[in-house]
PDB file of C-alpha atoms in Angstrom:
ATOM      1  CA  MET A   1     103.526 110.453  78.398  1.00 71.00           C
ATOM      2  CA  THR A   2     106.280 108.725  76.392  1.00 75.00           C
ATOM      3  CA  SER A   3     107.546 105.206  77.111  1.00 75.00           C
ATOM      4  CA  ASP A   4     110.817 106.744  78.228  1.00 86.00           C
ATOM      5  CA  SER A   5     109.051 109.030  80.707  1.00 93.00           C
ATOM      6  CA  LEU A   6     107.168 106.056  82.141  1.00 96.00           C
ATOM      7  CA  LEU A   7     110.549 104.582  83.092  1.00 97.00           C
ATOM      8  CA  THR A   8     112.309 107.773  84.159  1.00 96.00           C
ATOM      9  CA  ARG A   9     110.084 110.472  85.646  1.00 96.00           C
ATOM     10  CA  GLY A  10     109.841 110.019  89.407  1.00 97.00           C
ATOM     11  CA  ILE A  11     111.624 106.678  89.140  1.00 98.00           C
ATOM     12  CA  GLU A  12     114.498 105.532  91.369  1.00 97.00           C
ATOM     13  CA  LYS A  13     115.280 102.140  89.758  1.00 98.00           C
ATOM     14  CA  VAL A  14     114.151 100.000  86.823  1.00 98.00           C
ATOM     15  CA  ILE A  15     114.908  96.310  87.454  1.00 98.00           C
ATOM     16  CA  PRO A  16     115.906  95.017  84.915  1.00 97.00           C
ATOM     17  CA  GLU A  17     115.896  97.978  82.545  1.00 97.00           C
ATOM     18  CA  ASN A  18     116.411  95.949  79.360  1.00 97.00           C
ATOM     19  CA  LEU A  19     113.273  93.879  80.061  1.00 98.00           C
ATOM     20  CA  ALA A  20     111.227  97.008  80.788  1.00 97.00           C
ATOM     21  CA  ARG A  21     112.260  98.671  77.540  1.00 97.00           C
ATOM     22  CA  GLN A  22     111.670  95.472  75.594  1.00 97.00           C
ATOM     23  CA  LYS A  23     108.130  95.049  76.950  1.00 97.00           C
ATOM     24  CA  LEU A  24     107.208  98.696  76.332  1.00 97.00           C
ATOM     25  CA  ALA A  25     108.683  98.588  72.823  1.00 96.00           C
ATOM     26  CA  SER A  26     106.489  95.568  72.017  1.00 96.00           C
ATOM     27  CA  LYS A  27     103.391  97.818  72.118  1.00 93.00           C
ATOM     28  CA  ASP A  28     101.551  95.040  73.963  1.00 96.00           C
ATOM     29  CA  LYS A  29      99.019  95.959  76.640  1.00 97.00           C
ATOM     30  CA  LEU A  30     100.978  95.340  79.840  1.00 98.00           C
ATOM     31  CA  ARG A  31      99.561  94.231  83.186  1.00 98.00           C
ATOM     32  CA  VAL A  32     100.900  96.736  85.739  1.00 98.00           C
ATOM     33  CA  TYR A  33     100.069  96.818  89.423  1.00 98.00           C
ATOM     34  CA  LEU A  34     100.603  98.780  92.589  1.00 98.00           C
ATOM     35  CA  GLY A  35      99.891  97.147  95.932  1.00 95.00           C
ATOM     36  CA  ILE A  36      99.024  99.082  99.077  1.00 91.00           C
ATOM     37  CA  ASP A  37      98.259  97.994 102.616  1.00 87.00           C
ATOM     38  CA  PRO A  38      95.640 100.361 104.067  1.00 81.00           C
ATOM     39  CA  THR A  39      97.277 100.523 107.502  1.00 75.00           C
ATOM     40  CA  GLY A  40      96.500 104.228 107.855  1.00 72.00           C
ATOM     41  CA  ALA A  41      93.685 106.490 106.756  1.00 72.00           C
ATOM     42  CA  LYS A  42      95.599 109.594 105.613  1.00 86.00           C
ATOM     43  CA  LEU A  43      97.544 109.898 102.358  1.00 92.00           C
ATOM     44  CA  HIS A  44     100.299 112.443 101.764  1.00 95.00           C
ATOM     45  CA  ILE A  45     101.880 113.567  98.506  1.00 97.00           C
ATOM     46  CA  GLY A  46     104.671 111.011  98.982  1.00 96.00           C
ATOM     47  CA  HIS A  47     101.991 108.339  98.534  1.00 95.00           C
ATOM     48  CA  SER A  48     100.831 110.116  95.382  1.00 97.00           C
ATOM     49  CA  ILE A  49     104.078 109.318  93.536  1.00 97.00           C
ATOM     50  CA  PRO A  50     103.405 105.599  92.814  1.00 97.00           C
ATOM     51  CA  LEU A  51      99.678 106.392  92.422  1.00 97.00           C
ATOM     52  CA  ARG A  52     100.514 108.936  89.722  1.00 98.00           C
ATOM     53  CA  LYS A  53     102.787 106.432  87.987  1.00 98.00           C
ATOM     54  CA  LEU A  54     100.013 103.805  87.948  1.00 98.00           C
ATOM     55  CA  GLN A  55      97.635 106.351  86.412  1.00 98.00           C
ATOM     56  CA  GLN A  56     100.239 107.198  83.764  1.00 97.00           C
ATOM     57  CA  PHE A  57     100.336 103.545  82.713  1.00 98.00           C
ATOM     58  CA  ALA A  58      96.525 103.489  82.603  1.00 98.00           C
ATOM     59  CA  ASP A  59      96.474 106.639  80.467  1.00 97.00           C
ATOM     60  CA  ALA A  60      99.002 104.998  78.118  1.00 97.00           C
ATOM     61  CA  GLY A  61      96.498 102.187  77.510  1.00 97.00           C
ATOM     62  CA  HIS A  62      97.921  99.515  79.786  1.00 98.00           C
ATOM     63  CA  HIS A  63      95.937  97.330  82.217  1.00 98.00           C
ATOM     64  CA  ALA A  64      96.476  99.129  85.542  1.00 98.00           C
ATOM     65  CA  ILE A  65      95.673  97.206  88.731  1.00 98.00           C
ATOM     66  CA  PHE A  66      95.339  98.721  92.194  1.00 96.00           C
ATOM     67  CA  LEU A  67      95.803  95.937  94.728  1.00 95.00           C
ATOM     68  CA  VAL A  68      94.452  96.365  98.243  1.00 92.00           C
ATOM     69  CA  GLY A  69      96.396  94.330 100.801  1.00 90.00           C
ATOM     70  CA  SER A  70      93.239  93.207 102.570  1.00 89.00           C
ATOM     71  CA  PHE A  71      95.091  90.126 103.874  1.00 91.00           C
ATOM     72  CA  THR A  72      98.698  91.350 104.165  1.00 89.00           C
ATOM     73  CA  ALA A  73      97.698  94.508 106.062  1.00 86.00           C
ATOM     74  CA  MET A  74      96.617  92.247 108.902  1.00 82.00           C
ATOM     75  CA  ILE A  75     100.240  91.016 109.140  1.00 78.00           C
ATOM     76  CA  GLY A  76     101.909  94.401 108.703  1.00 66.00           C
ATOM     77  CA  ASP A  77     104.806  95.283 106.423  1.00 62.00           C
ATOM     78  CA  PRO A  78     108.063  95.383 108.428  1.00 58.00           C
ATOM     79  CA  SER A  79     109.699  97.701 105.844  1.00 49.00           C
ATOM     80  CA  GLY A  80     111.547 100.499 107.596  1.00 47.00           C
ATOM     81  CA  LYS A  81     110.303  99.402 111.013  1.00 45.00           C
ATOM     82  CA  ASP A  82     112.614  99.010 113.999  1.00 43.00           C
ATOM     83  CA  THR A  83     109.858  97.336 116.016  1.00 45.00           C
ATOM     84  CA  LEU A  84     106.984  94.958 115.339  1.00 47.00           C
ATOM     85  CA  ARG A  85     104.107  96.599 113.471  1.00 53.00           C
ATOM     86  CA  GLU A  86     100.856  96.118 115.355  1.00 64.00           C
ATOM     87  CA  PRO A  87      98.530  93.691 113.549  1.00 67.00           C
ATOM     88  CA  MET A  88      95.157  94.973 112.333  1.00 74.00           C
ATOM     89  CA  THR A  89      91.724  93.410 112.161  1.00 78.00           C
ATOM     90  CA  TYR A  90      89.933  92.922 108.851  1.00 77.00           C
ATOM     91  CA  GLU A  91      87.321  95.502 109.921  1.00 81.00           C
ATOM     92  CA  GLU A  92      90.055  98.102 110.564  1.00 82.00           C
ATOM     93  CA  VAL A  93      91.566  97.375 107.159  1.00 80.00           C
ATOM     94  CA  LYS A  94      88.186  97.816 105.429  1.00 79.00           C
ATOM     95  CA  GLU A  95      87.490 101.114 107.202  1.00 82.00           C
ATOM     96  CA  ASN A  96      90.939 102.476 106.376  1.00 82.00           C
ATOM     97  CA  PHE A  97      90.557 101.542 102.730  1.00 83.00           C
ATOM     98  CA  ARG A  98      87.221 103.341 102.498  1.00 84.00           C
ATOM     99  CA  THR A  99      88.972 106.603 103.405  1.00 85.00           C
ATOM    100  CA  TYR A 100      92.086 105.666 101.425  1.00 86.00           C
ATOM    101  CA  GLN A 101      90.074 105.137  98.244  1.00 88.00           C
ATOM    102  CA  GLN A 102      88.395 108.526  98.596  1.00 89.00           C
ATOM    103  CA  GLN A 103      91.802 110.208  98.774  1.00 90.00           C
ATOM    104  CA  ALA A 104      93.428 107.990  96.121  1.00 92.00           C
ATOM    105  CA  GLY A 105      90.565 109.029  93.856  1.00 94.00           C
ATOM    106  CA  LYS A 106      92.159 112.491  93.769  1.00 94.00           C
ATOM    107  CA  VAL A 107      94.999 110.850  91.783  1.00 96.00           C
ATOM    108  CA  LEU A 108      93.531 107.702  90.217  1.00 97.00           C
ATOM    109  CA  ASP A 109      90.683 107.482  87.740  1.00 97.00           C
ATOM    110  CA  PHE A 110      89.044 104.311  89.030  1.00 95.00           C
ATOM    111  CA  ASP A 111      87.132 103.995  85.755  1.00 96.00           C
ATOM    112  CA  LYS A 112      90.515 103.144  84.184  1.00 97.00           C
ATOM    113  CA  VAL A 113      92.014 101.175  87.093  1.00 97.00           C
ATOM    114  CA  GLU A 114      90.959  97.723  88.281  1.00 97.00           C
ATOM    115  CA  VAL A 115      90.759  97.247  92.070  1.00 94.00           C
ATOM    116  CA  VAL A 116      91.543  93.795  93.517  1.00 94.00           C
ATOM    117  CA  TYR A 117      91.888  92.447  97.074  1.00 93.00           C
ATOM    118  CA  ASN A 118      94.595  89.938  97.990  1.00 94.00           C
ATOM    119  CA  HIS A 119      92.538  88.133 100.644  1.00 93.00           C
ATOM    120  CA  THR A 120      90.626  86.564  97.764  1.00 94.00           C
ATOM    121  CA  TRP A 121      93.606  84.304  96.994  1.00 97.00           C
ATOM    122  CA  LEU A 122      95.886  84.441 100.044  1.00 96.00           C
ATOM    123  CA  GLU A 123      93.304  83.170 102.524  1.00 94.00           C
ATOM    124  CA  LYS A 124      92.720  80.158 100.267  1.00 96.00           C
ATOM    125  CA  LEU A 125      96.346  78.937 100.261  1.00 96.00           C
ATOM    126  CA  THR A 126      96.616  75.403 101.616  1.00 96.00           C
ATOM    127  CA  SER A 127      99.332  74.196 103.982  1.00 95.00           C
ATOM    128  CA  ALA A 128     101.016  72.414 101.078  1.00 96.00           C
ATOM    129  CA  GLU A 129     101.015  75.615  98.994  1.00 95.00           C
ATOM    130  CA  ILE A 130     102.477  77.634 101.874  1.00 94.00           C
ATOM    131  CA  LEU A 131     105.231  75.020 102.327  1.00 94.00           C
ATOM    132  CA  LYS A 132     106.045  75.300  98.612  1.00 94.00           C
ATOM    133  CA  LEU A 133     106.215  79.062  98.983  1.00 93.00           C
ATOM    134  CA  LEU A 134     108.578  78.788 101.949  1.00 90.00           C
ATOM    135  CA  SER A 135     110.815  76.339 100.083  1.00 93.00           C
ATOM    136  CA  LEU A 136     111.636  78.979  97.457  1.00 93.00           C
ATOM    137  CA  PHE A 137     113.491  81.271  99.887  1.00 89.00           C
ATOM    138  CA  THR A 138     116.249  80.843 102.431  1.00 84.00           C
ATOM    139  CA  LYS A 139     116.527  82.281 105.923  1.00 78.00           C
ATOM    140  CA  GLN A 140     119.658  84.139 104.773  1.00 81.00           C
ATOM    141  CA  GLN A 141     117.789  85.803 101.907  1.00 81.00           C
ATOM    142  CA  LEU A 142     115.072  87.109 104.194  1.00 78.00           C
ATOM    143  CA  GLU A 143     117.570  88.274 106.801  1.00 71.00           C
ATOM    144  CA  GLN A 144     119.153  90.568 104.200  1.00 71.00           C
ATOM    145  CA  ARG A 145     116.353  93.101 104.701  1.00 66.00           C
ATOM    146  CA  ASP A 146     117.922  96.153 106.306  1.00 64.00           C
ATOM    147  CA  MET A 147     115.386  96.461 109.113  1.00 63.00           C
ATOM    148  CA  PHE A 148     115.920  92.829 110.134  1.00 67.00           C
ATOM    149  CA  GLU A 149     119.695  93.360 110.208  1.00 69.00           C
ATOM    150  CA  ARG A 150     119.290  96.435 112.426  1.00 75.00           C
ATOM    151  CA  ARG A 151     116.917  94.728 114.819  1.00 70.00           C
ATOM    152  CA  GLU A 152     119.164  91.671 115.116  1.00 73.00           C
ATOM    153  CA  LYS A 153     122.212  93.843 115.879  1.00 78.00           C
ATOM    154  CA  GLU A 154     120.205  95.770 118.474  1.00 80.00           C
ATOM    155  CA  GLY A 155     118.885  92.589 120.064  1.00 79.00           C
ATOM    156  CA  LYS A 156     115.284  93.398 119.130  1.00 80.00           C
ATOM    157  CA  PRO A 157     112.924  90.496 118.331  1.00 78.00           C
ATOM    158  CA  ILE A 158     112.016  89.467 114.796  1.00 76.00           C
ATOM    159  CA  HIS A 159     108.753  87.555 114.748  1.00 77.00           C
ATOM    160  CA  LEU A 160     108.343  84.615 112.387  1.00 76.00           C
ATOM    161  CA  HIS A 161     105.201  85.994 110.735  1.00 77.00           C
ATOM    162  CA  GLU A 162     107.232  89.050 109.626  1.00 79.00           C
ATOM    163  CA  PHE A 163     109.345  86.740 107.450  1.00 79.00           C
ATOM    164  CA  PHE A 164     106.122  85.639 105.756  1.00 85.00           C
ATOM    165  CA  TYR A 165     105.231  89.156 104.637  1.00 88.00           C
ATOM    166  CA  PRO A 166     107.492  89.437 101.537  1.00 89.00           C
ATOM    167  CA  LEU A 167     106.515  85.897 100.500  1.00 92.00           C
ATOM    168  CA  LEU A 168     102.804  86.689 100.625  1.00 94.00           C
ATOM    169  CA  VAL A 169     103.041  90.027  98.828  1.00 94.00           C
ATOM    170  CA  GLY A 170     105.341  88.293  96.353  1.00 95.00           C
ATOM    171  CA  TYR A 171     102.614  85.739  95.740  1.00 97.00           C
ATOM    172  CA  ASP A 172     100.348  88.612  94.693  1.00 98.00           C
ATOM    173  CA  SER A 173     102.481  88.854  91.538  1.00 97.00           C
ATOM    174  CA  VAL A 174     101.923  85.152  90.887  1.00 97.00           C
ATOM    175  CA  ALA A 175      98.150  85.465  91.341  1.00 98.00           C
ATOM    176  CA  LEU A 176      97.960  88.499  89.049  1.00 98.00           C
ATOM    177  CA  ASP A 177     100.632  87.312  86.551  1.00 98.00           C
ATOM    178  CA  VAL A 178     101.859  90.840  85.810  1.00 98.00           C
ATOM    179  CA  ASP A 179     104.416  92.416  83.488  1.00 98.00           C
ATOM    180  CA  CYS A 180     105.321  95.172  85.926  1.00 98.00           C
ATOM    181  CA  GLU A 181     105.026  96.028  89.604  1.00 98.00           C
ATOM    182  CA  LEU A 182     105.618  99.510  90.907  1.00 97.00           C
ATOM    183  CA  GLY A 183     106.011 100.907  94.402  1.00 97.00           C
ATOM    184  CA  GLY A 184     108.138 103.115  96.627  1.00 94.00           C
ATOM    185  CA  SER A 185     111.873 102.402  96.748  1.00 93.00           C
ATOM    186  CA  ASP A 186     111.420 101.070 100.303  1.00 90.00           C
ATOM    187  CA  GLN A 187     109.410  98.207  98.757  1.00 92.00           C
ATOM    188  CA  GLU A 188     112.197  96.963  96.486  1.00 94.00           C
ATOM    189  CA  PHE A 189     112.837  93.762  98.489  1.00 91.00           C
ATOM    190  CA  ASN A 190     109.154  92.805  98.476  1.00 92.00           C
ATOM    191  CA  MET A 191     108.755  93.488  94.766  1.00 96.00           C
ATOM    192  CA  LEU A 192     111.849  91.457  93.849  1.00 95.00           C
ATOM    193  CA  ALA A 193     110.466  88.581  95.936  1.00 94.00           C
ATOM    194  CA  GLY A 194     107.475  88.649  93.600  1.00 96.00           C
ATOM    195  CA  LYS A 195     109.774  88.588  90.575  1.00 96.00           C
ATOM    196  CA  THR A 196     111.475  85.468  91.988  1.00 95.00           C
ATOM    197  CA  LEU A 197     108.141  83.767  92.623  1.00 96.00           C
ATOM    198  CA  GLN A 198     106.703  84.521  89.186  1.00 97.00           C
ATOM    199  CA  LYS A 199     109.684  82.773  87.611  1.00 96.00           C
ATOM    200  CA  ALA A 200     109.435  79.823  90.021  1.00 96.00           C
ATOM    201  CA  TYR A 201     105.727  79.374  89.233  1.00 96.00           C
ATOM    202  CA  GLY A 202     106.255  79.590  85.467  1.00 97.00           C
ATOM    203  CA  LYS A 203     104.487  82.932  85.063  1.00 97.00           C
ATOM    204  CA  ARG A 204     105.527  85.794  82.790  1.00 96.00           C
ATOM    205  CA  GLU A 205     108.699  87.713  83.632  1.00 97.00           C
ATOM    206  CA  LYS A 206     108.066  91.052  85.277  1.00 97.00           C
ATOM    207  CA  PHE A 207     110.111  94.189  85.716  1.00 98.00           C
ATOM    208  CA  VAL A 208     110.052  96.360  88.816  1.00 98.00           C
ATOM    209  CA  LEU A 209     109.800 100.152  89.011  1.00 98.00           C
ATOM    210  CA  THR A 210     110.724 101.768  92.317  1.00 98.00           C
ATOM    211  CA  THR A 211     109.519 105.342  92.715  1.00 98.00           C
ATOM    212  CA  LYS A 212     111.428 108.033  94.545  1.00 97.00           C
ATOM    213  CA  LEU A 213     110.797 108.890  98.187  1.00 95.00           C
ATOM    214  CA  ILE A 214     110.538 112.561  99.100  1.00 97.00           C
ATOM    215  CA  GLU A 215     111.519 114.492 102.194  1.00 97.00           C
ATOM    216  CA  GLY A 216     108.961 116.301 104.285  1.00 96.00           C
ATOM    217  CA  THR A 217     108.697 119.836 105.594  1.00 95.00           C
ATOM    218  CA  ASP A 218     111.511 119.247 108.123  1.00 94.00           C
ATOM    219  CA  GLY A 219     113.963 117.669 105.677  1.00 91.00           C
ATOM    220  CA  ARG A 220     113.446 114.112 106.949  1.00 93.00           C
ATOM    221  CA  LYS A 221     111.677 111.360 104.992  1.00 92.00           C
ATOM    222  CA  MET A 222     108.006 112.312 104.665  1.00 94.00           C
ATOM    223  CA  SER A 223     106.226 110.288 107.326  1.00 89.00           C
ATOM    224  CA  LYS A 224     103.204 110.598 109.578  1.00 85.00           C
ATOM    225  CA  THR A 225     105.540 109.592 112.416  1.00 83.00           C
ATOM    226  CA  TYR A 226     107.495 112.831 111.970  1.00 90.00           C
ATOM    227  CA  ASP A 227     104.390 114.997 111.388  1.00 91.00           C
ATOM    228  CA  ASN A 228     106.111 116.539 108.355  1.00 95.00           C
ATOM    229  CA  CYS A 229     103.586 115.638 105.668  1.00 96.00           C
ATOM    230  CA  VAL A 230     101.665 117.495 103.007  1.00 97.00           C
ATOM    231  CA  TYR A 231      98.391 115.555 103.129  1.00 96.00           C
ATOM    232  CA  LEU A 232      96.123 115.147 100.119  1.00 95.00           C
ATOM    233  CA  ASP A 233      93.163 116.339 102.200  1.00 93.00           C
ATOM    234  CA  ASP A 234      94.938 119.387 103.682  1.00 96.00           C
ATOM    235  CA  ALA A 235      93.010 122.635 103.281  1.00 97.00           C
ATOM    236  CA  PRO A 236      94.315 124.733 100.337  1.00 98.00           C
ATOM    237  CA  ASP A 237      95.968 127.393 102.543  1.00 97.00           C
ATOM    238  CA  ASP A 238      97.654 124.744 104.701  1.00 97.00           C
ATOM    239  CA  MET A 239      98.827 122.800 101.660  1.00 98.00           C
ATOM    240  CA  PHE A 240     100.231 125.916 100.011  1.00 97.00           C
ATOM    241  CA  GLY A 241     102.048 127.012 103.168  1.00 96.00           C
ATOM    242  CA  LYS A 242     103.540 123.571 103.789  1.00 97.00           C
ATOM    243  CA  VAL A 243     104.966 123.312 100.281  1.00 97.00           C
ATOM    244  CA  MET A 244     106.388 126.839 100.623  1.00 96.00           C
ATOM    245  CA  SER A 245     108.163 125.704 103.798  1.00 95.00           C
ATOM    246  CA  ILE A 246     110.232 122.933 102.182  1.00 96.00           C
ATOM    247  CA  LYS A 247     113.927 123.399 101.451  1.00 95.00           C
ATOM    248  CA  ASP A 248     114.690 125.127  98.153  1.00 95.00           C
ATOM    249  CA  GLU A 249     116.762 122.168  96.962  1.00 95.00           C
ATOM    250  CA  LEU A 250     113.724 119.855  97.225  1.00 96.00           C
ATOM    251  CA  VAL A 251     111.655 121.859  94.721  1.00 96.00           C
ATOM    252  CA  PRO A 252     112.930 120.066  91.551  1.00 96.00           C
ATOM    253  CA  THR A 253     112.232 116.621  93.060  1.00 96.00           C
ATOM    254  CA  TYR A 254     108.735 117.647  94.204  1.00 97.00           C
ATOM    255  CA  ALA A 255     108.018 119.075  90.743  1.00 97.00           C
ATOM    256  CA  GLU A 256     109.221 115.901  89.004  1.00 97.00           C
ATOM    257  CA  CYS A 257     107.513 113.399  91.293  1.00 97.00           C
ATOM    258  CA  CYS A 258     104.325 115.133  92.423  1.00 97.00           C
ATOM    259  CA  THR A 259     103.311 117.232  89.415  1.00 97.00           C
ATOM    260  CA  ASP A 260     103.526 117.379  85.612  1.00 96.00           C
ATOM    261  CA  LEU A 261     105.555 120.578  85.698  1.00 96.00           C
ATOM    262  CA  GLU A 262     108.573 120.694  83.427  1.00 90.00           C
ATOM    263  CA  ALA A 263     111.952 122.125  84.432  1.00 82.00           C
ATOM    264  CA  LEU A 264     111.551 125.280  86.537  1.00 90.00           C
ATOM    265  CA  ALA A 265     113.772 128.137  85.399  1.00 88.00           C
ATOM    266  CA  GLY A 266     112.830 130.999  87.735  1.00 90.00           C
ATOM    267  CA  SER A 267     114.285 132.211  91.020  1.00 93.00           C
ATOM    268  CA  PRO A 268     114.084 129.836  94.014  1.00 93.00           C
ATOM    269  CA  LYS A 269     111.154 131.857  95.389  1.00 93.00           C
ATOM    270  CA  ASP A 270     109.288 131.943  92.071  1.00 95.00           C
ATOM    271  CA  ASN A 271     109.877 128.217  91.524  1.00 96.00           C
ATOM    272  CA  LYS A 272     108.510 127.387  94.949  1.00 96.00           C
ATOM    273  CA  LEU A 273     105.457 129.603  94.409  1.00 97.00           C
ATOM    274  CA  LYS A 274     104.785 127.889  91.084  1.00 97.00           C
ATOM    275  CA  LEU A 275     105.183 124.446  92.693  1.00 98.00           C
ATOM    276  CA  SER A 276     102.911 125.305  95.630  1.00 98.00           C
ATOM    277  CA  HIS A 277     100.258 126.687  93.284  1.00 98.00           C
ATOM    278  CA  GLU A 278     100.382 123.569  91.099  1.00 98.00           C
ATOM    279  CA  ILE A 279     100.097 121.109  93.983  1.00 98.00           C
ATOM    280  CA  VAL A 280      97.079 122.937  95.419  1.00 98.00           C
ATOM    281  CA  ARG A 281      95.551 123.131  91.934  1.00 98.00           C
ATOM    282  CA  LEU A 282      95.885 119.362  91.478  1.00 97.00           C
ATOM    283  CA  TYR A 283      93.909 118.577  94.633  1.00 97.00           C
ATOM    284  CA  HIS A 284      91.597 121.578  95.033  1.00 97.00           C
ATOM    285  CA  GLY A 285      91.294 123.272  91.626  1.00 97.00           C
ATOM    286  CA  GLU A 286      92.601 126.485  90.060  1.00 98.00           C
ATOM    287  CA  GLU A 287      90.349 128.872  91.995  1.00 98.00           C
ATOM    288  CA  ALA A 288      91.434 127.463  95.366  1.00 98.00           C
ATOM    289  CA  ALA A 289      95.090 127.566  94.290  1.00 98.00           C
ATOM    290  CA  ALA A 290      94.847 131.241  93.290  1.00 98.00           C
ATOM    291  CA  LYS A 291      93.149 132.129  96.597  1.00 97.00           C
ATOM    292  CA  ALA A 292      95.747 130.198  98.613  1.00 97.00           C
ATOM    293  CA  GLU A 293      98.579 131.976  96.821  1.00 96.00           C
ATOM    294  CA  ALA A 294      96.980 135.371  97.417  1.00 96.00           C
ATOM    295  CA  SER A 295      96.422 134.535 101.078  1.00 95.00           C
ATOM    296  CA  PHE A 296     100.027 133.430 101.461  1.00 95.00           C
ATOM    297  CA  ALA A 297     101.266 136.653  99.858  1.00 92.00           C
ATOM    298  CA  THR A 298      99.155 138.760 102.227  1.00 90.00           C
ATOM    299  CA  VAL A 299      99.843 136.924 105.474  1.00 85.00           C
ATOM    300  CA  PHE A 300     103.473 135.923 105.044  1.00 75.00           C
ATOM    301  CA  ALA A 301     105.026 138.089 102.355  1.00 59.00           C
ATOM    302  CA  GLU A 302     103.315 141.353 103.304  1.00 66.00           C
ATOM    303  CA  LYS A 303     103.010 140.509 107.034  1.00 65.00           C
ATOM    304  CA  GLY A 304      99.283 141.235 106.878  1.00 53.00           C
ATOM    305  CA  ILE A 305      96.494 139.821 109.035  1.00 49.00           C
TER     306      ILE A 305
END
């Protein structure tokens, strides 16, 4: 994959773009990381988008880091939440990550990707270090998060520990001293907090890549809440049928973000068949993809049993 594709395919924003292009043009081995909080055990193809991007950096010879939010998951990311996210125990986080890693392994080559856990530095922060961290942000800055604005307007509570979340995940960037952080576009605020902290702590300057979010089978944002997901561990026939059920206009975005397919030039039906086949092939192999396509043709196209 070219340097340009690293910054464009499946990408929503590059912040700042000039720094990203400068670092990639240097031919230096960049430190790039993706952080996840294992708050759930099932991954869908929306989750695969930043995972795929991390693997692309690894394949290009960069130092790819997969950060497990073993500490921050116990707080809970308020991103996109209209209510308080229920806190988790460390045991729940560990169990979720065990399943998460099995599924992420369908996308990531863990022989090329370093795995780190943020409890190894966050639980060691002293009171003085936490006060320094707090001093680098204002209440007004943190209140700019869209979900906090909504909850305040609706009279819903905002708990103090939720304000800590972006500061702690931002500190991950300080601890890792990275050139780039990537994540879904709903994580932009958190990732920019890390950029601010790296500068404040005298670390290297990083750029941020936000990856695109995709819609699910019902046209809404893909989410377990809406039960509209194509899961990485779906059976081949189920996976094929779900992808065939998406809106025609979503096919180019799915192809760009979730596969390596180039521009599709066939009819809407043919393009969707090609996309469905490719997604099943990625997670179950060519033989399973061919069988799923044949089964779909028999049951749905030919109205067979």
